[in-house]
Amino acid sequence: GAGVSQSPSNKVTEKGKDVELRCDPISGHTALYWYRQRLGQGLEFLIYFQGNSAPDKSGLPSDRFSAERTGESVSTLTIQRTQQEDSAVYLCASSLGPPGSYNEQFFGPGTRLTVL
Amino acid sequence: AQSVSQHNHHVILSEAASLELGCNYSYGGTVNLFWYVQYPGQHLQLLLKYFSGDPLVKGIKGFEAEFIKSKFSFNLRKPSVQWSDTAEYFCAVNLRFGAGTRLTVKP
């Protein structure tokens, strides 16, 4: 596609429920990234995929968070048993190659998650 | 652990004023440095980047940044800001981002 797309754009859920957030990277981009942005704060790195493997998942805050990627395509971020502190905008980005190789990240519009 | 610090949370300038936004990081390895901008209602987009070579890098819309290795800094500058530069600016080192600086330019 023309850019990184994310769905849903907004998600409201009740505490304790599971949610799935989807990211479609730019076609041909091998690297995919997930970030979290809480209100008034910067971007918090969660996980990075190169292809369908995750060389760096050091930013996942707890075992309630998991992510997977199918080949060099769509990625899903799953949050189990959501808590109110999970409320944030979840941003996805993709790049042509791995980080640190002159590759710019292209960001999607984000999914705004609200946990009641 | 890597960390990125942006000194100013909110900067307010008048048009034509000069801008400098600070960015410092703590990391001893190889760094890839970026400034991103998020205009109101838009996605994050890249302003400029540094990987190696000339430490003074020029980006879009008249922005530039200077990498000073000894100071672990990568400050963003623009000689004369415009109202359209009103946005949030994020410094990033490798995959880690700072908290952002909100710039408001008064017409």
mmCIF file of C-alpha atoms in Angstrom:
data_model
loop_
_atom_site.group_PDB
_atom_site.id
_atom_site.type_symbol
_atom_site.label_atom_id
_atom_site.label_comp_id
_atom_site.label_asym_id
_atom_site.label_seq_id
_atom_site.Cartn_x
_atom_site.Cartn_y
_atom_site.Cartn_z
ATOM 1 C CA GLY A 1 0.000 0.000 0.000
ATOM 2 C CA ALA A 2 0.892 3.654 -0.045
ATOM 3 C CA GLY A 3 1.701 3.817 3.641
ATOM 4 C CA VAL A 4 1.596 1.974 6.921
ATOM 5 C CA SER A 5 -1.952 1.260 7.984
ATOM 6 C CA GLN A 6 -3.251 0.285 11.398
ATOM 7 C CA SER A 7 -6.575 -0.999 12.595
ATOM 8 C CA PRO A 8 -8.696 -0.257 14.417
ATOM 9 C CA SER A 9 -8.077 3.475 14.660
ATOM 10 C CA ASN A 10 -9.795 3.536 18.030
ATOM 11 C CA LYS A 11 -10.525 0.759 20.495
ATOM 12 C CA VAL A 12 -12.404 1.030 23.762
ATOM 13 C CA THR A 13 -12.366 -2.052 25.950
ATOM 14 C CA GLU A 14 -13.131 -3.076 29.475
ATOM 15 C CA LYS A 15 -10.451 -3.893 31.995
ATOM 16 C CA GLY A 16 -9.553 -7.568 31.837
ATOM 17 C CA LYS A 17 -10.475 -8.104 28.192
ATOM 18 C CA ASP A 18 -7.967 -9.070 25.477
ATOM 19 C CA VAL A 19 -7.346 -6.817 22.481
ATOM 20 C CA GLU A 20 -5.624 -7.290 19.132
ATOM 21 C CA LEU A 21 -4.108 -4.430 17.205
ATOM 22 C CA ARG A 22 -3.152 -4.836 13.572
ATOM 23 C CA CYS A 23 -0.435 -3.260 11.465
ATOM 24 C CA ASP A 24 0.002 -3.502 7.698
ATOM 25 C CA PRO A 25 3.481 -2.283 6.733
ATOM 26 C CA ILE A 26 4.510 -0.746 3.444
ATOM 27 C CA SER A 27 4.848 -3.483 0.847
ATOM 28 C CA GLY A 28 8.430 -4.705 0.602
ATOM 29 C CA HIS A 29 9.496 -3.377 3.983
ATOM 30 C CA THR A 30 11.310 -6.105 5.861
ATOM 31 C CA ALA A 31 11.430 -4.434 9.279
ATOM 32 C CA LEU A 32 8.432 -3.602 11.448
ATOM 33 C CA TYR A 33 8.296 -1.835 14.785
ATOM 34 C CA TRP A 34 5.722 -1.308 17.551
ATOM 35 C CA TYR A 35 5.763 1.664 19.910
ATOM 36 C CA ARG A 36 3.463 2.890 22.680
ATOM 37 C CA GLN A 37 2.779 6.555 23.358
ATOM 38 C CA ARG A 38 1.024 7.417 26.585
ATOM 39 C CA LEU A 39 -0.658 10.797 26.867
ATOM 40 C CA GLY A 40 1.921 13.575 27.061
ATOM 41 C CA GLN A 41 4.849 11.198 26.819
ATOM 42 C CA GLY A 42 7.316 10.105 24.189
ATOM 43 C CA LEU A 43 7.348 6.934 22.152
ATOM 44 C CA GLU A 44 8.166 3.809 24.112
ATOM 45 C CA PHE A 45 9.767 1.065 22.025
ATOM 46 C CA LEU A 46 8.013 -2.291 22.364
ATOM 47 C CA ILE A 47 9.302 -4.727 19.749
ATOM 48 C CA TYR A 48 11.043 -4.915 16.381
ATOM 49 C CA PHE A 49 10.607 -7.572 13.689
ATOM 50 C CA GLN A 50 13.008 -8.399 10.895
ATOM 51 C CA GLY A 51 10.961 -10.625 8.639
ATOM 52 C CA ASN A 52 8.922 -12.763 10.991
ATOM 53 C CA SER A 53 11.507 -13.000 13.731
ATOM 54 C CA ALA A 54 11.872 -10.529 16.602
ATOM 55 C CA PRO A 55 15.532 -9.698 17.265
ATOM 56 C CA ASP A 56 14.547 -7.149 19.897
ATOM 57 C CA LYS A 57 11.485 -7.505 22.080
ATOM 58 C CA SER A 58 13.060 -5.922 25.108
ATOM 59 C CA GLY A 59 10.434 -3.201 25.296
ATOM 60 C CA LEU A 60 7.422 -5.417 25.889
ATOM 61 C CA PRO A 61 6.314 -4.293 29.362
ATOM 62 C CA SER A 62 4.944 -7.584 30.640
ATOM 63 C CA ASP A 63 3.991 -11.094 29.593
ATOM 64 C CA ARG A 64 0.492 -9.788 28.874
ATOM 65 C CA PHE A 65 1.943 -8.237 25.724
ATOM 66 C CA SER A 66 2.841 -10.347 22.706
ATOM 67 C CA ALA A 67 3.282 -9.756 19.007
ATOM 68 C CA GLU A 68 3.644 -11.814 15.902
ATOM 69 C CA ARG A 69 4.290 -11.187 12.261
ATOM 70 C CA THR A 70 3.437 -13.249 9.226
ATOM 71 C CA GLY A 71 6.435 -13.284 6.894
ATOM 72 C CA GLU A 72 7.192 -9.730 5.827
ATOM 73 C CA SER A 73 3.591 -8.712 6.064
ATOM 74 C CA VAL A 74 0.985 -7.943 8.670
ATOM 75 C CA SER A 75 1.757 -7.854 12.373
ATOM 76 C CA THR A 76 -0.568 -8.230 15.337
ATOM 77 C CA LEU A 77 0.058 -6.857 18.805
ATOM 78 C CA THR A 78 -2.001 -8.634 21.451
ATOM 79 C CA ILE A 79 -2.617 -7.356 24.952
ATOM 80 C CA GLN A 80 -4.173 -9.865 27.311
ATOM 81 C CA ARG A 81 -6.153 -8.979 30.426
ATOM 82 C CA THR A 82 -5.943 -5.266 29.676
ATOM 83 C CA GLN A 83 -5.333 -2.811 32.489
ATOM 84 C CA GLN A 84 -6.101 0.896 32.644
ATOM 85 C CA GLU A 85 -2.407 1.733 32.388
ATOM 86 C CA ASP A 86 -2.411 0.099 28.940
ATOM 87 C CA SER A 87 -4.425 3.055 27.636
ATOM 88 C CA ALA A 88 -2.258 4.744 25.022
ATOM 89 C CA VAL A 89 -1.737 5.233 21.316
ATOM 90 C CA TYR A 90 -0.001 2.223 19.801
ATOM 91 C CA LEU A 91 2.114 3.149 16.800
ATOM 92 C CA CYS A 92 3.484 0.868 14.160
ATOM 93 C CA ALA A 93 6.320 1.702 11.779
ATOM 94 C CA SER A 94 8.117 -0.114 8.988
ATOM 95 C CA SER A 95 11.407 0.321 7.169
ATOM 96 C CA LEU A 96 12.928 -1.104 4.003
ATOM 97 C CA GLY A 97 15.742 -2.794 5.894
ATOM 98 C CA PRO A 98 16.915 -3.325 9.436
ATOM 99 C CA PRO A 99 17.572 -0.398 11.777
ATOM 100 C CA GLY A 100 21.014 1.147 11.578
ATOM 101 C CA SER A 101 21.338 0.648 7.848
ATOM 102 C CA TYR A 102 20.326 4.068 6.589
ATOM 103 C CA ASN A 103 16.712 2.975 6.833
ATOM 104 C CA GLU A 104 14.053 5.471 7.698
ATOM 105 C CA GLN A 105 11.011 4.369 9.674
ATOM 106 C CA PHE A 106 7.623 5.195 8.197
ATOM 107 C CA PHE A 107 4.897 5.494 10.806
ATOM 108 C CA GLY A 108 1.255 4.577 10.711
ATOM 109 C CA PRO A 109 -1.588 6.659 12.170
ATOM 110 C CA GLY A 110 -1.740 4.651 15.378
ATOM 111 C CA THR A 111 -4.464 2.862 17.316
ATOM 112 C CA ARG A 112 -5.851 4.732 20.291
ATOM 113 C CA LEU A 113 -6.626 2.190 23.012
ATOM 114 C CA THR A 114 -8.800 3.161 25.962
ATOM 115 C CA VAL A 115 -9.249 0.702 28.799
ATOM 116 C CA LEU A 116 -12.195 1.512 31.032
ATOM 117 C CA ALA B 1 20.374 0.891 28.949
ATOM 118 C CA GLN B 2 19.870 3.471 26.287
ATOM 119 C CA SER B 3 18.010 6.655 27.178
ATOM 120 C CA VAL B 4 17.203 9.814 25.284
ATOM 121 C CA SER B 5 16.582 13.159 26.975
ATOM 122 C CA GLN B 6 14.902 16.165 25.429
ATOM 123 C CA HIS B 7 15.412 19.149 27.654
ATOM 124 C CA ASN B 8 12.434 21.253 26.741
ATOM 125 C CA HIS B 9 8.874 20.073 27.134
ATOM 126 C CA HIS B 10 7.232 23.091 25.496
ATOM 127 C CA VAL B 11 8.873 25.910 23.573
ATOM 128 C CA ILE B 12 7.003 29.014 22.470
ATOM 129 C CA LEU B 13 8.574 31.307 19.869
ATOM 130 C CA SER B 14 7.534 34.148 17.646
ATOM 131 C CA GLU B 15 7.910 33.846 13.894
ATOM 132 C CA ALA B 16 11.444 34.522 12.637
ATOM 133 C CA ALA B 17 13.005 33.589 15.959
ATOM 134 C CA SER B 18 15.814 31.057 15.963
ATOM 135 C CA LEU B 19 15.216 27.577 17.320
ATOM 136 C CA GLU B 20 17.404 25.101 19.111
ATOM 137 C CA LEU B 21 15.963 21.945 20.667
ATOM 138 C CA GLY B 22 18.237 19.886 22.845
ATOM 139 C CA CYS B 23 18.707 16.144 22.689
ATOM 140 C CA ASN B 24 21.121 14.122 24.774
ATOM 141 C CA TYR B 25 21.503 10.395 24.998
ATOM 142 C CA SER B 26 23.245 7.813 27.067
ATOM 143 C CA TYR B 27 24.656 4.933 25.066
ATOM 144 C CA GLY B 28 28.226 3.955 24.439
ATOM 145 C CA GLY B 29 27.838 1.963 21.249
ATOM 146 C CA THR B 30 27.144 2.870 17.658
ATOM 147 C CA VAL B 31 24.368 5.409 17.374
ATOM 148 C CA ASN B 32 21.976 6.210 14.576
ATOM 149 C CA LEU B 33 20.356 9.550 15.287
ATOM 150 C CA PHE B 34 17.047 10.921 14.089
ATOM 151 C CA TRP B 35 14.719 13.839 14.502
ATOM 152 C CA TYR B 36 11.061 13.218 13.725
ATOM 153 C CA VAL B 37 8.236 15.724 13.586
ATOM 154 C CA GLN B 38 4.518 15.286 14.149
ATOM 155 C CA TYR B 39 2.372 18.095 12.788
ATOM 156 C CA PRO B 40 -1.119 18.432 14.290
ATOM 157 C CA GLY B 41 -3.325 15.633 13.015
ATOM 158 C CA GLN B 42 -0.565 13.997 10.982
ATOM 159 C CA HIS B 43 1.716 10.984 11.266
ATOM 160 C CA LEU B 44 5.243 11.125 12.571
ATOM 161 C CA GLN B 45 7.640 11.912 9.740
ATOM 162 C CA LEU B 46 11.399 12.084 9.445
ATOM 163 C CA LEU B 47 13.078 15.503 9.568
ATOM 164 C CA LEU B 48 16.673 14.365 9.336
ATOM 165 C CA LYS B 49 19.028 11.564 10.259
ATOM 166 C CA TYR B 50 22.674 10.926 11.011
ATOM 167 C CA PHE B 51 24.505 7.652 10.608
ATOM 168 C CA SER B 52 28.096 8.649 9.862
ATOM 169 C CA GLY B 53 30.233 11.285 8.139
ATOM 170 C CA ASP B 54 29.703 15.034 8.438
ATOM 171 C CA PRO B 55 28.273 15.639 11.920
ATOM 172 C CA LEU B 56 26.228 18.581 10.668
ATOM 173 C CA VAL B 57 23.221 17.203 8.845
ATOM 174 C CA LYS B 58 20.582 19.105 6.957
ATOM 175 C CA GLY B 59 17.003 18.008 6.740
ATOM 176 C CA ILE B 60 13.764 19.147 5.238
ATOM 177 C CA LYS B 61 12.203 22.585 5.700
ATOM 178 C CA GLY B 62 15.454 24.309 6.661
ATOM 179 C CA PHE B 63 16.161 22.203 9.754
ATOM 180 C CA GLU B 64 19.633 21.018 10.644
ATOM 181 C CA ALA B 65 21.196 19.104 13.509
ATOM 182 C CA GLU B 66 24.707 18.690 14.813
ATOM 183 C CA PHE B 67 26.077 15.489 16.311
ATOM 184 C CA ILE B 68 28.613 16.218 19.035
ATOM 185 C CA LYS B 69 29.973 12.851 20.072
ATOM 186 C CA SER B 70 31.880 14.145 23.098
ATOM 187 C CA LYS B 71 28.692 15.655 24.492
ATOM 188 C CA PHE B 72 26.395 12.782 23.483
ATOM 189 C CA SER B 73 24.180 15.399 21.881
ATOM 190 C CA PHE B 74 22.205 15.840 18.683
ATOM 191 C CA ASN B 75 20.536 19.241 18.889
ATOM 192 C CA LEU B 76 18.055 20.434 16.295
ATOM 193 C CA ARG B 77 18.276 23.961 14.912
ATOM 194 C CA LYS B 78 16.479 26.275 12.555
ATOM 195 C CA PRO B 79 17.584 29.880 11.991
ATOM 196 C CA SER B 80 14.118 31.334 11.487
ATOM 197 C CA VAL B 81 10.935 29.510 12.437
ATOM 198 C CA GLN B 82 7.574 29.855 10.751
ATOM 199 C CA TRP B 83 4.061 29.426 12.099
ATOM 200 C CA SER B 84 3.851 26.194 10.080
ATOM 201 C CA ASP B 85 6.663 24.707 12.205
ATOM 202 C CA THR B 86 4.224 24.364 15.095
ATOM 203 C CA ALA B 87 4.435 20.663 15.906
ATOM 204 C CA GLU B 88 5.881 18.100 18.272
ATOM 205 C CA TYR B 89 9.502 17.151 17.728
ATOM 206 C CA PHE B 90 11.029 13.844 18.762
ATOM 207 C CA CYS B 91 14.677 12.910 18.968
ATOM 208 C CA ALA B 92 15.514 9.225 18.527
ATOM 209 C CA VAL B 93 18.697 7.261 19.073
ATOM 210 C CA ASN B 94 18.588 3.848 17.430
ATOM 211 C CA LEU B 95 15.126 2.592 18.409
ATOM 212 C CA ARG B 96 14.681 4.775 21.513
ATOM 213 C CA PHE B 97 12.774 8.049 21.472
ATOM 214 C CA GLY B 98 12.834 11.074 23.721
ATOM 215 C CA ALA B 99 9.709 12.426 25.379
ATOM 216 C CA GLY B 100 9.241 15.055 22.686
ATOM 217 C CA THR B 101 9.228 18.852 22.611
ATOM 218 C CA ARG B 102 6.095 20.725 21.686
ATOM 219 C CA LEU B 103 6.914 23.818 19.623
ATOM 220 C CA THR B 104 4.374 26.600 19.316
ATOM 221 C CA VAL B 105 5.193 29.403 16.899
ATOM 222 C CA LYS B 106 3.117 32.534 17.335
ATOM 223 C CA PRO B 107 2.303 34.423 14.116
#
